[in-house]
Amino acid sequence: MTTHAEAPAILPLGRGFWVLHQKLEFEIDFATRSLRGKTEITIQPTRRELKTIRFSCRQCTFKRLNVNGRGPTLKYQEPYARFRMHPQATVHQHHQLRQKLAPQLKEPPEEELTINIPRSVTIQELDPATASDAPNPLLSRLGSIVKNDAEDPVASATVGTPRPADEAAVRYAPITVYIEFAVESFRDGLHFVGLEDGDQRYPHVYTRNSFPSGVSCCWFPHVHEVSSRHTWDISVRHLRTLRDVLRHCQGGLNAAREALSAAEPMEGDRPPTIQDSNWSLGKSSDDLARPFEFVDLSEFRETAEDDKLGHTAVRLHAYCLPLRAEELKNTCIPIAKWIGVDIIPREPTDTWLIVGIAHYITETFMKKLFGNNDYRFRQKQAADRVCEMDVGRPSLSSLGALLDQDPSEMEFMALKACLVLCILDRRLMKASGSSGLARIVSRIFLNAKVGELANGCLTTAHFHRTSEKLGHTKLDLFFQQWVYGAGCPRFLVTQRFNKKKLVVEMFIRQVQAELQMSRDLDVDHFMRDVKRERDKIKPEPVQPIFTGPMTIRIHEADGTPYEHIVEIREASTKFEIPYNTKYKRLKRSRRQKERAATAAGIDITVEAQDDVLLYCLGDVLQSEEEVRSWRLADWSKDDEDKMSQESYEWIRMDADFEWICKMTIAMPGYMYLSQLQQDRDVVAQYEYIASQNETALVSTILVRTLMDRRYFHGIRTAAAHALAKCAKDELDWIGLFHLEKAFRELFCFPDSPMTRSNDFTDRRAYYVQCAIPFAMAKVRDYHGRSPMRVQRFLYDVLNYNDNTNNPYSDNHYVAVLMNALCDSILPDGRGRVSSGDDRDEDDEQARFREAAVAEIDRYRLIDEWIPSYQNLYTTTALDCKRRLAKARVVPVVFPDFLLYTRPGNYDEIRVNAFENLIQLGILRQDSLLDYLLLVLGLDASPFVRDRLRRSFVKGLAAIGVGEGTSMGNAMVQEHDGLIIEQEASSTVARQAELARKQTVAGALAALKEEIGANETLQKALWEAVISPTIGLLEMRDLLDVCSILYEPKTSLVVKLTYPRYWRIENLGNGRLRFFHSERFRLTTMPPSLAAEPTAIPSTVAVAASGAPAKRDRSKKAKKDEDAVPSPARPPLPKLTLKHKRQPPATAGADAASAASPSEPEPKRPRLKLTLKKPGPE
């Protein structure tokens, strides 16, 4: 078996120094959106031969620089200046620009600033004993670093320069590098807000970061290494009040904002000087200057907690923009910020560990905050999501090195890494009885605090060793399967009761290797698949066998759960689990008696009460009147007989959540019902809802679950969604009836369809109130249409919504109702609005659709006067319009969306409008495509550019996989009431369609065929690539798009002007002027004439002597004619013209053809030109 341990390797040559401390001071100028600063970097050489110092820095101009007070020589070329392309370059030269970006895109990137240490600066060697006793804290810190590196040789290769063993104790005197710099314009790192015309936000500036880290600190000299851990001293200077900012900004701010600043001169609560040790701009994004509003979060702590903590209580301060205090108070501080800074991964393959621990701590906090039911329910949903997503993906360890290809993979890593640590926690607690993962995480933080982790770098191998040491168990197989292996197990479980042996025979089979997990290309991850295809990264095979312990819980006839721990070692496993109940089960026979007693309202005996507790959930709606009014069904006689013959109630597999798997158990429905009603675990209750078919009895059980307020709200909402599946014509729409009646019972006036005023004080009821309309909108009839009663019901709920007496906002609830109403009027997937023959019914539906669309648009207009939270009404209305337009329910009107793309609107609205336009097919409209790419390349907001770039790529992916068909290409045609559905009749066409949906090569071929030759796209995309606004990573992503659309061409189109014919103008008195005419020469010269160069300057004055020219040229004339100098040599030679005697030429004669050597006419007068060398005559 392969083991993954840290082995010493050949260490690469490092940079030759450590950074001990960096002092950074800068001043922000809001008026010019620029920055001036200075930094002092103290470095510790690690070898005497150090000659050069390299720092990462771009967008800077340097004002002053010295090393230990001496002026050095330096080499610096601003990268963005190097990225400039030839004016004639096109999109086909994308590979040449990519080569220029390559040094800055590798990890770590190539340093832009190279400083040559002056010869007058010598590196002095210090005595190790003397240096260790020195009071300098920087040297003391260096000693601990050297000690850690000696213990961990691999760390040296990662975080600094390796040193031989005999030089490990050698120390050199630190060197100080002082740099003054300025940044006039920013493309990366910093972003100014509130300074554009029409921008009503408070002026502020903040740092920007992205994956991989380091973008936020690219605007000042620094060492770009994640593992470079040193102290910082940061000082920020900026204007004190908003009034000062607005006064200094000229020409860009209106009078209203001037008045606002004069009325509310908010001072920045952050002091002008910030000093924070161990804080790195490169690790997280943090605001630099803004009008902060102070919020004391310590006031939310109970008084009893303050008394308990005493003097150890820490006050928690927070800052936000004005009028954002309420949002801040409802914000949870992410643990990932802290653990990603204090503890970092050593290698990209260790990234999963940092992400997993951060989310594990967060989940532990959420468990304490919201309870165990919420924690278990979210774990179950996350596990199902991971099993669905983990198809053709690499392992957790390998995924870290691929995050730069698709940062969205972080979502999958966060889900799976957290779950892997959760199941590790469960296995450790059950195997050794230890405190589980909490003790291990605490030990890791302690090791980082005391310095045992070199530079705070955590590795998977270190975590593995610590887990085995504190958990007292071997974990090689666990890490091999869940960390270094790909995929998730899928189990098929069957069981039967052996009466002779009194055992339960269990058959467990793993089928993940047998299933063909082929999938269509995902539009959201299209670029990820393209990059992996380009880099020849193949998906890792799914492991055929997962091993480990599994807890099986059998609830026997007396209701007692018995747990059995079995070991899964093979693909197919059979177990015989002993049966403990020795008497005939009686519980099933008591059920009817209990129900009858409950219906009659008779008190049951104490003996029966013990059994009633087993049926404490879902026992609502039991009276005869309720059964009749709710149309509830009951078990048949055959089902009752089968239940009475069963020897156990139900079986739970993996009851303690020790596996991330998909479990399919062959159990009858009544056993799942017992699991729903009697098991306290919300996961067990959820398994019933996810495993049942659509019947009237199932609808009865689900509506009782929905109406029982004792169930967890996640189970009740899941029951509401499952009821929509029971709304079928063959079931007499029983599921729809139950949903509608449940909503009116819970949220309407008695015996009236009118809804009550909203009351969101009960959070559980709020979730149910949102879930029922959403579920009803999914109901469809045989023709794929929503019933008219559903549409009218949702319209009335939205139209009569009342929130006047509700202390909470109903913005999200109204958005849910708007989406539900839109879903209900959407046509079926075959692309037609209606398929009935009744014209009156079609007219009625058309009128209702108009009213529904008007109601949705009414809320959009309300949002213009009374803004909702983040303009939620507007974005929801635009989404609804887009969906209706794609289904051809309403016409496509691009101006309705373009109106919201203008600068000055809320960024979320602008992005939403562009995303809807892309889905409506503007990538096929040249004018709109040009506008989209113009905004993508030149918009001032990096948020808007980033979202537009992602939406643009998704739009291209939709075209590639066949989802981006234009609105004019209807797949369904209607002619005289006859509906004709067109489909590909050719086998080749069907194969091509399948290839573009499942293979990257097929999708790229289809994409190039459809839009590759679009000249508008070529020009607009290249203009966006070379835009002076976008940053380095944005340029990289756009070049990736160019690489998949266009073949590289290592050539440029050279533009040359055509030569013009000469003309001669008779100036009189025997003077002629030669000049170029407007006529271009479009044909080549004959070889005989082309061999005789006749270069004549266009401004040569010609003097005519009047003497006749002889036909035989003299030797002197021949010699002078051969000695014609270059036109570029001054002074110009004299030119003498001789001609024969003949009648004078007409004044208006055209001499152009006489001057043209390509069209000689022998009958015309021949000119003899004699050139004389310049000089004294």
Short mmCIF file of C-alpha atoms in Angstrom, two decimals, residues 474-871:
data_model
loop_
_atom_site.label_atom_id
_atom_site.label_comp_id
_atom_site.label_asym_id
_atom_site.label_seq_id
_atom_site.Cartn_x
_atom_site.Cartn_y
_atom_site.Cartn_z
CA LYS A 474 -3.97 3.71 12.95
CA LEU A 475 -5.43 5.90 10.21
CA ASP A 476 -3.44 4.88 7.14
CA LEU A 477 -6.44 3.33 5.40
CA PHE A 478 -8.66 6.25 6.26
CA PHE A 479 -6.33 8.85 4.72
CA GLN A 480 -5.62 6.60 1.75
CA GLN A 481 -9.32 6.30 0.92
CA TRP A 482 -10.79 9.68 1.86
CA VAL A 483 -7.87 12.10 1.34
CA TYR A 484 -5.69 10.55 -1.36
CA GLY A 485 -8.50 8.60 -3.04
CA ALA A 486 -11.37 9.81 -5.22
CA GLY A 487 -15.07 9.07 -5.23
CA CYS A 488 -17.64 8.06 -2.66
CA PRO A 489 -19.02 4.59 -1.87
CA ARG A 490 -22.51 3.50 -2.90
CA PHE A 491 -24.13 0.66 -0.99
CA LEU A 492 -26.96 -1.71 -1.83
CA VAL A 493 -28.31 -3.33 1.34
CA THR A 494 -30.75 -6.23 1.64
CA GLN A 495 -31.80 -8.08 4.78
CA ARG A 496 -34.06 -10.89 5.93
CA PHE A 497 -34.97 -12.43 9.24
CA ASN A 498 -33.87 -16.05 9.79
CA LYS A 499 -36.38 -17.56 12.21
CA LYS A 500 -34.42 -20.73 12.72
CA LYS A 501 -31.22 -19.03 13.78
CA LEU A 502 -32.97 -15.96 15.23
CA VAL A 503 -30.60 -13.69 13.35
CA VAL A 504 -30.96 -10.86 10.86
CA GLU A 505 -28.95 -11.64 7.74
CA MET A 506 -27.47 -8.52 6.17
CA PHE A 507 -26.05 -8.35 2.64
CA ILE A 508 -24.00 -5.21 1.89
CA ARG A 509 -22.58 -4.64 -1.56
CA GLN A 510 -20.53 -1.72 -2.89
CA VAL A 511 -21.53 -0.79 -6.44
CA GLN A 512 -19.68 2.46 -7.11
CA ALA A 513 -17.24 0.72 -9.46
CA GLU A 514 -20.06 -0.96 -11.43
CA LEU A 515 -22.05 2.18 -12.17
CA GLN A 516 -21.30 4.08 -15.34
CA MET A 517 -21.14 7.62 -14.01
CA SER A 518 -21.07 9.39 -17.35
CA ARG A 519 -22.40 12.91 -17.25
CA ASP A 520 -23.09 15.77 -19.59
CA LEU A 521 -20.85 18.79 -19.63
CA ASP A 522 -21.75 21.32 -16.98
CA VAL A 523 -22.03 24.91 -18.15
CA ASP A 524 -20.85 26.20 -14.78
CA HIS A 525 -17.62 24.18 -14.96
CA PHE A 526 -17.02 24.21 -18.69
CA MET A 527 -13.69 26.06 -18.50
CA ARG A 528 -12.49 23.67 -15.82
CA ASP A 529 -13.13 20.70 -18.11
CA VAL A 530 -11.47 22.50 -21.02
CA LYS A 531 -8.33 23.27 -19.02
CA ARG A 532 -8.04 19.72 -17.75
CA GLU A 533 -8.45 18.43 -21.28
CA ARG A 534 -5.78 20.87 -22.44
CA ASP A 535 -3.37 19.92 -19.67
CA LYS A 536 -4.17 16.20 -20.11
CA ILE A 537 -5.38 15.82 -16.53
CA LYS A 538 -7.43 12.66 -16.42
CA PRO A 539 -10.00 12.00 -13.70
CA GLU A 540 -8.85 9.63 -11.01
CA PRO A 541 -10.60 6.25 -10.95
CA VAL A 542 -13.17 5.62 -8.25
CA GLN A 543 -11.97 3.25 -5.57
CA PRO A 544 -13.73 -0.11 -5.90
CA ILE A 545 -13.66 -0.82 -2.15
CA PHE A 546 -13.97 1.44 0.87
CA THR A 547 -13.25 -0.11 4.22
CA GLY A 548 -14.00 0.82 7.80
CA PRO A 549 -16.45 0.32 10.66
CA MET A 550 -20.19 0.82 10.18
CA THR A 551 -22.85 1.06 12.86
CA ILE A 552 -26.07 -0.85 12.19
CA ARG A 553 -29.00 -0.06 14.49
CA ILE A 554 -31.94 -2.49 14.56
CA HIS A 555 -35.14 -1.43 16.29
CA GLU A 556 -36.66 -4.71 17.38
CA ALA A 557 -40.24 -5.59 18.23
CA ASP A 558 -40.19 -4.16 21.74
CA GLY A 559 -38.97 -0.83 20.38
CA THR A 560 -35.49 -1.16 21.84
CA PRO A 561 -32.67 -0.11 19.49
CA TYR A 562 -29.71 -2.48 19.39
CA GLU A 563 -26.47 -1.24 17.86
CA HIS A 564 -24.03 -3.52 16.08
CA ILE A 565 -20.66 -2.39 14.73
CA VAL A 566 -19.50 -4.33 11.69
CA GLU A 567 -16.28 -4.00 9.70
CA ILE A 568 -16.55 -3.44 5.95
CA ARG A 569 -13.53 -5.03 4.28
CA GLU A 570 -14.76 -6.33 0.91
CA ALA A 571 -16.96 -5.28 -1.95
CA SER A 572 -19.64 -7.78 -0.90
CA THR A 573 -20.15 -8.56 2.76
CA LYS A 574 -22.62 -10.77 4.61
CA PHE A 575 -23.33 -10.44 8.32
CA GLU A 576 -25.52 -12.34 10.74
CA ILE A 577 -26.72 -10.04 13.48
CA PRO A 578 -28.28 -11.72 16.55
CA TYR A 579 -31.90 -11.01 17.40
CA ASN A 580 -32.51 -10.12 21.05
CA THR A 581 -36.31 -10.05 21.50
CA LYS A 582 -37.47 -13.52 22.68
CA TYR A 583 -41.21 -12.98 22.67
CA LYS A 584 -43.79 -12.39 20.02
CA ARG A 585 -44.08 -8.72 19.15
CA LEU A 586 -47.27 -7.09 20.30
CA LYS A 587 -46.80 -3.48 19.33
CA ARG A 588 -48.41 -3.70 15.92
CA SER A 589 -51.55 -5.22 17.38
CA ARG A 590 -51.87 -2.31 19.79
CA ARG A 591 -51.80 0.34 17.11
CA GLN A 592 -55.49 0.27 16.27
CA LYS A 593 -56.39 0.50 19.94
CA GLU A 594 -54.16 3.52 20.41
CA ARG A 595 -55.60 5.26 17.37
CA ALA A 596 -59.15 4.59 18.48
CA ALA A 597 -58.40 5.93 21.95
CA THR A 598 -56.81 9.04 20.52
CA ALA A 599 -59.74 9.65 18.16
CA ALA A 600 -62.30 9.22 20.96
CA GLY A 601 -60.32 11.41 23.34
CA ILE A 602 -60.15 8.68 25.97
CA ASP A 603 -57.28 8.61 28.39
CA ILE A 604 -55.18 5.52 27.89
CA THR A 605 -53.56 3.57 30.69
CA VAL A 606 -50.08 4.13 31.97
CA GLU A 607 -49.05 0.84 30.41
CA ALA A 608 -50.13 2.05 27.03
CA GLN A 609 -48.51 5.42 27.46
CA ASP A 610 -45.09 3.85 27.23
CA ASP A 611 -46.00 2.58 23.80
CA VAL A 612 -47.66 5.79 22.71
CA LEU A 613 -44.37 7.57 23.07
CA LEU A 614 -43.14 5.47 20.18
CA TYR A 615 -45.75 7.13 17.95
CA CYS A 616 -45.36 10.65 19.27
CA LEU A 617 -44.70 12.22 15.83
CA GLY A 618 -47.17 12.45 12.97
CA ASP A 619 -50.21 11.53 15.07
CA VAL A 620 -52.17 14.64 14.09
CA LEU A 621 -55.38 14.74 12.00
CA GLN A 622 -56.67 11.52 13.59
CA SER A 623 -60.36 12.31 14.19
CA GLU A 624 -63.02 11.05 11.81
CA GLU A 625 -63.98 14.60 10.83
CA GLU A 626 -60.38 15.49 10.04
CA VAL A 627 -59.85 12.27 8.10
CA ARG A 628 -62.93 13.00 6.01
CA SER A 629 -62.24 16.70 5.40
CA TRP A 630 -58.56 16.13 4.62
CA ARG A 631 -59.28 13.04 2.43
CA LEU A 632 -56.76 10.94 4.36
CA ALA A 633 -56.00 7.32 3.49
CA ASP A 634 -55.04 4.41 5.74
CA TRP A 635 -53.23 1.12 5.48
CA SER A 636 -54.98 -1.73 3.76
CA LYS A 637 -55.79 -5.02 5.46
CA ASP A 638 -52.97 -6.79 3.62
CA ASP A 639 -50.46 -4.21 4.76
CA GLU A 640 -51.65 -4.56 8.36
CA ASP A 641 -51.18 -8.32 8.15
CA LYS A 642 -47.68 -7.94 6.77
CA MET A 643 -46.75 -5.50 9.50
CA SER A 644 -47.98 -7.88 12.17
CA GLN A 645 -45.69 -10.58 10.87
CA GLU A 646 -42.51 -8.51 10.89
CA SER A 647 -39.93 -9.23 13.56
CA TYR A 648 -38.42 -5.76 13.82
CA GLU A 649 -39.54 -2.19 13.29
CA TRP A 650 -36.80 -0.82 11.07
CA ILE A 651 -33.05 -0.94 10.41
CA ARG A 652 -30.70 2.03 10.28
CA MET A 653 -27.44 1.78 8.37
CA ASP A 654 -24.54 4.06 9.34
CA ALA A 655 -26.57 5.48 12.20
CA ASP A 656 -23.63 7.47 13.61
CA PHE A 657 -22.56 9.14 10.33
CA GLU A 658 -19.20 7.48 9.81
CA TRP A 659 -19.46 7.34 6.01
CA ILE A 660 -20.01 9.78 3.15
CA CYS A 661 -22.05 7.47 0.98
CA LYS A 662 -25.23 6.80 -0.91
CA MET A 663 -27.20 4.09 0.89
CA THR A 664 -30.04 2.14 -0.73
CA ILE A 665 -31.86 -0.19 1.68
CA ALA A 666 -34.52 -2.65 0.55
CA MET A 667 -37.16 -2.07 3.24
CA PRO A 668 -40.96 -1.95 2.91
CA GLY A 669 -42.69 1.39 3.25
CA TYR A 670 -44.20 0.72 6.67
CA MET A 671 -40.73 0.23 8.12
CA TYR A 672 -39.71 3.61 6.72
CA LEU A 673 -42.90 5.01 8.26
CA SER A 674 -41.90 3.72 11.68
CA GLN A 675 -38.52 5.31 11.13
CA LEU A 676 -40.21 8.64 10.29
CA GLN A 677 -42.54 8.63 13.29
CA GLN A 678 -40.43 6.99 15.98
CA ASP A 679 -36.79 7.78 15.30
CA ARG A 680 -35.63 11.04 16.85
CA ASP A 681 -32.80 11.48 14.38
CA VAL A 682 -33.76 13.96 11.64
CA VAL A 683 -31.60 12.01 9.18
CA ALA A 684 -33.74 8.92 9.71
CA GLN A 685 -36.88 11.00 9.19
CA TYR A 686 -35.48 12.53 6.04
CA GLU A 687 -34.66 9.09 4.61
CA TYR A 688 -38.37 8.21 4.53
CA ILE A 689 -39.26 11.33 2.55
CA ALA A 690 -36.46 10.74 0.05
CA SER A 691 -37.27 7.06 -0.55
CA GLN A 692 -41.05 6.83 -1.06
CA ASN A 693 -43.10 6.59 -4.22
CA GLU A 694 -46.20 8.63 -5.02
CA THR A 695 -49.38 7.13 -3.53
CA ALA A 696 -52.42 8.46 -1.69
CA LEU A 697 -51.19 6.84 1.52
CA VAL A 698 -47.79 8.50 1.18
CA SER A 699 -49.55 11.85 0.63
CA THR A 700 -51.49 11.28 3.86
CA ILE A 701 -48.31 10.55 5.80
CA LEU A 702 -46.57 13.59 4.31
CA VAL A 703 -49.37 16.03 5.08
CA ARG A 704 -49.47 14.81 8.68
CA THR A 705 -45.74 15.39 8.83
CA LEU A 706 -46.23 18.86 7.40
CA MET A 707 -48.95 19.76 9.92
CA ASP A 708 -47.12 18.40 12.96
CA ARG A 709 -45.26 21.36 14.45
CA ARG A 710 -43.02 19.08 16.52
CA TYR A 711 -41.07 18.00 13.48
CA PHE A 712 -37.90 19.85 12.57
CA HIS A 713 -38.65 22.58 10.03
CA GLY A 714 -36.34 20.96 7.46
CA ILE A 715 -38.44 17.76 7.59
CA ARG A 716 -41.66 19.74 7.20
CA THR A 717 -40.36 21.67 4.18
CA ALA A 718 -39.06 18.43 2.64
CA ALA A 719 -42.54 16.93 3.12
CA ALA A 720 -44.07 19.90 1.32
CA HIS A 721 -41.77 19.42 -1.68
CA ALA A 722 -42.54 15.69 -1.71
CA LEU A 723 -46.30 16.38 -1.69
CA ALA A 724 -45.94 18.07 -5.07
CA LYS A 725 -44.92 14.70 -6.55
CA CYS A 726 -48.21 13.22 -5.31
CA ALA A 727 -50.21 15.84 -7.23
CA LYS A 728 -51.16 13.65 -10.18
CA ASP A 729 -54.33 13.14 -12.15
CA GLU A 730 -54.34 9.39 -11.41
CA LEU A 731 -54.29 10.20 -7.67
CA ASP A 732 -57.11 12.74 -8.06
CA TRP A 733 -54.63 15.56 -7.32
CA ILE A 734 -54.48 14.53 -3.69
CA GLY A 735 -51.04 16.05 -3.17
CA LEU A 736 -52.19 19.43 -4.51
CA PHE A 737 -55.29 19.30 -2.33
CA HIS A 738 -53.18 18.64 0.76
CA LEU A 739 -50.76 21.48 -0.04
CA GLU A 740 -53.53 23.98 -0.63
CA LYS A 741 -55.49 22.98 2.46
CA ALA A 742 -52.37 23.01 4.63
CA PHE A 743 -51.52 26.56 3.51
CA ARG A 744 -55.03 27.83 4.19
CA GLU A 745 -55.11 26.08 7.55
CA LEU A 746 -51.81 27.58 8.65
CA PHE A 747 -51.75 31.05 7.06
CA CYS A 748 -55.29 32.06 6.03
CA PHE A 749 -58.36 33.25 7.88
CA PRO A 750 -60.71 30.44 9.01
CA ASP A 751 -62.97 29.20 6.21
CA SER A 752 -61.55 31.82 3.83
CA PRO A 753 -58.89 31.82 1.11
CA MET A 754 -57.74 35.29 2.22
CA THR A 755 -54.27 35.18 3.75
CA ARG A 756 -53.62 36.70 7.14
CA SER A 757 -51.10 39.44 7.72
CA ASN A 758 -47.58 38.11 7.74
CA ASP A 759 -46.06 37.14 11.06
CA PHE A 760 -42.48 35.91 10.85
CA THR A 761 -41.79 35.75 14.58
CA ASP A 762 -41.86 31.94 14.32
CA ARG A 763 -38.91 31.05 12.11
CA ARG A 764 -40.08 27.47 11.61
CA ALA A 765 -43.47 28.62 10.34
CA TYR A 766 -41.75 31.08 8.00
CA TYR A 767 -39.83 28.26 6.29
CA VAL A 768 -43.06 26.31 5.78
CA GLN A 769 -44.84 29.40 4.47
CA CYS A 770 -42.13 29.80 1.82
CA ALA A 771 -41.98 26.09 0.96
CA ILE A 772 -45.66 25.46 0.19
CA PRO A 773 -46.05 28.01 -2.67
CA PHE A 774 -42.72 26.91 -4.12
CA ALA A 775 -43.89 23.27 -4.09
CA MET A 776 -47.29 24.08 -5.61
CA ALA A 777 -45.63 25.84 -8.52
CA LYS A 778 -43.97 22.53 -9.51
CA VAL A 779 -47.29 20.72 -10.02
CA ARG A 780 -47.95 19.79 -13.65
CA ASP A 781 -50.78 18.03 -15.48
CA TYR A 782 -50.56 15.45 -18.24
CA HIS A 783 -49.78 18.13 -20.82
CA GLY A 784 -46.98 19.59 -18.73
CA ARG A 785 -48.93 22.69 -17.67
CA SER A 786 -49.69 23.98 -14.22
CA PRO A 787 -53.38 23.67 -13.29
CA MET A 788 -55.32 26.91 -13.46
CA ARG A 789 -56.29 26.68 -9.81
CA VAL A 790 -52.63 26.68 -8.84
CA GLN A 791 -51.92 29.76 -10.92
CA ARG A 792 -54.85 31.66 -9.45
CA PHE A 793 -53.95 30.58 -5.93
CA LEU A 794 -50.39 31.87 -6.25
CA TYR A 795 -51.60 35.07 -7.92
CA ASP A 796 -54.00 35.78 -5.05
CA VAL A 797 -51.36 35.07 -2.40
CA LEU A 798 -48.96 37.50 -4.06
CA ASN A 799 -51.59 40.12 -4.81
CA TYR A 800 -53.06 40.18 -1.30
CA ASN A 801 -49.80 39.87 0.59
CA ASP A 802 -49.93 42.06 3.68
CA ASN A 803 -46.90 42.89 5.79
CA THR A 804 -48.15 45.93 7.68
CA ASN A 805 -48.14 44.36 11.15
CA ASN A 806 -45.03 42.26 10.69
CA PRO A 807 -41.86 43.43 12.48
CA TYR A 808 -39.73 41.59 9.90
CA SER A 809 -39.15 42.32 6.23
CA ASP A 810 -41.01 40.20 3.69
CA ASN A 811 -38.67 40.91 0.76
CA HIS A 812 -37.46 37.32 0.46
CA TYR A 813 -40.97 35.92 0.88
CA VAL A 814 -42.31 38.14 -1.90
CA ALA A 815 -39.41 37.06 -4.12
CA VAL A 816 -40.37 33.41 -3.47
CA LEU A 817 -43.98 34.16 -4.47
CA MET A 818 -42.86 35.97 -7.63
CA ASN A 819 -40.71 33.00 -8.67
CA ALA A 820 -43.52 30.56 -7.83
CA LEU A 821 -46.02 32.51 -9.94
CA CYS A 822 -43.54 32.62 -12.81
CA ASP A 823 -42.97 28.86 -12.54
CA SER A 824 -46.70 28.18 -12.68
CA ILE A 825 -47.27 30.03 -15.96
CA LEU A 826 -44.19 28.63 -17.69
CA PRO A 827 -45.01 26.22 -20.52
CA ASP A 828 -43.82 22.65 -20.72
CA GLY A 829 -40.37 21.69 -21.95
CA ARG A 830 -41.53 21.14 -25.52
CA GLY A 831 -41.66 24.87 -26.17
CA ARG A 832 -45.35 25.70 -26.55
CA VAL A 833 -47.61 27.68 -24.27
CA SER A 834 -50.74 25.58 -24.63
CA SER A 835 -51.78 22.46 -26.47
CA GLY A 836 -55.53 22.34 -25.88
CA ASP A 837 -58.22 22.70 -28.54
CA ASP A 838 -60.55 24.88 -26.47
CA ARG A 839 -59.99 28.43 -27.73
CA ASP A 840 -61.93 29.98 -24.82
CA GLU A 841 -59.62 28.26 -22.36
CA ASP A 842 -56.58 29.52 -24.26
CA ASP A 843 -57.93 33.08 -24.19
CA GLU A 844 -58.58 32.84 -20.49
CA GLN A 845 -55.07 31.61 -19.87
CA ALA A 846 -53.65 34.38 -22.05
CA ARG A 847 -55.53 37.02 -20.04
CA PHE A 848 -54.35 35.49 -16.81
CA ARG A 849 -50.74 35.42 -18.00
CA GLU A 850 -50.95 39.11 -18.82
CA ALA A 851 -52.28 39.82 -15.33
CA ALA A 852 -49.57 37.67 -13.72
CA VAL A 853 -46.79 39.38 -15.68
CA ALA A 854 -48.26 42.76 -14.74
CA GLU A 855 -48.30 41.75 -11.06
CA ILE A 856 -44.64 40.75 -11.20
CA ASP A 857 -43.82 44.01 -12.96
CA ARG A 858 -45.73 45.94 -10.29
CA TYR A 859 -43.26 44.87 -7.66
CA ARG A 860 -40.41 45.92 -9.94
CA LEU A 861 -41.91 49.41 -10.10
CA ILE A 862 -42.38 49.45 -6.32
CA ASP A 863 -38.69 48.72 -5.97
CA GLU A 864 -37.88 51.94 -7.83
CA TRP A 865 -39.65 54.02 -5.18
CA ILE A 866 -39.22 51.89 -2.05
CA PRO A 867 -36.02 49.88 -2.53
CA SER A 868 -36.08 46.33 -1.23
CA TYR A 869 -33.11 44.60 0.34
CA GLN A 870 -30.37 44.69 -2.31
CA ASN A 871 -33.09 45.51 -4.87
#
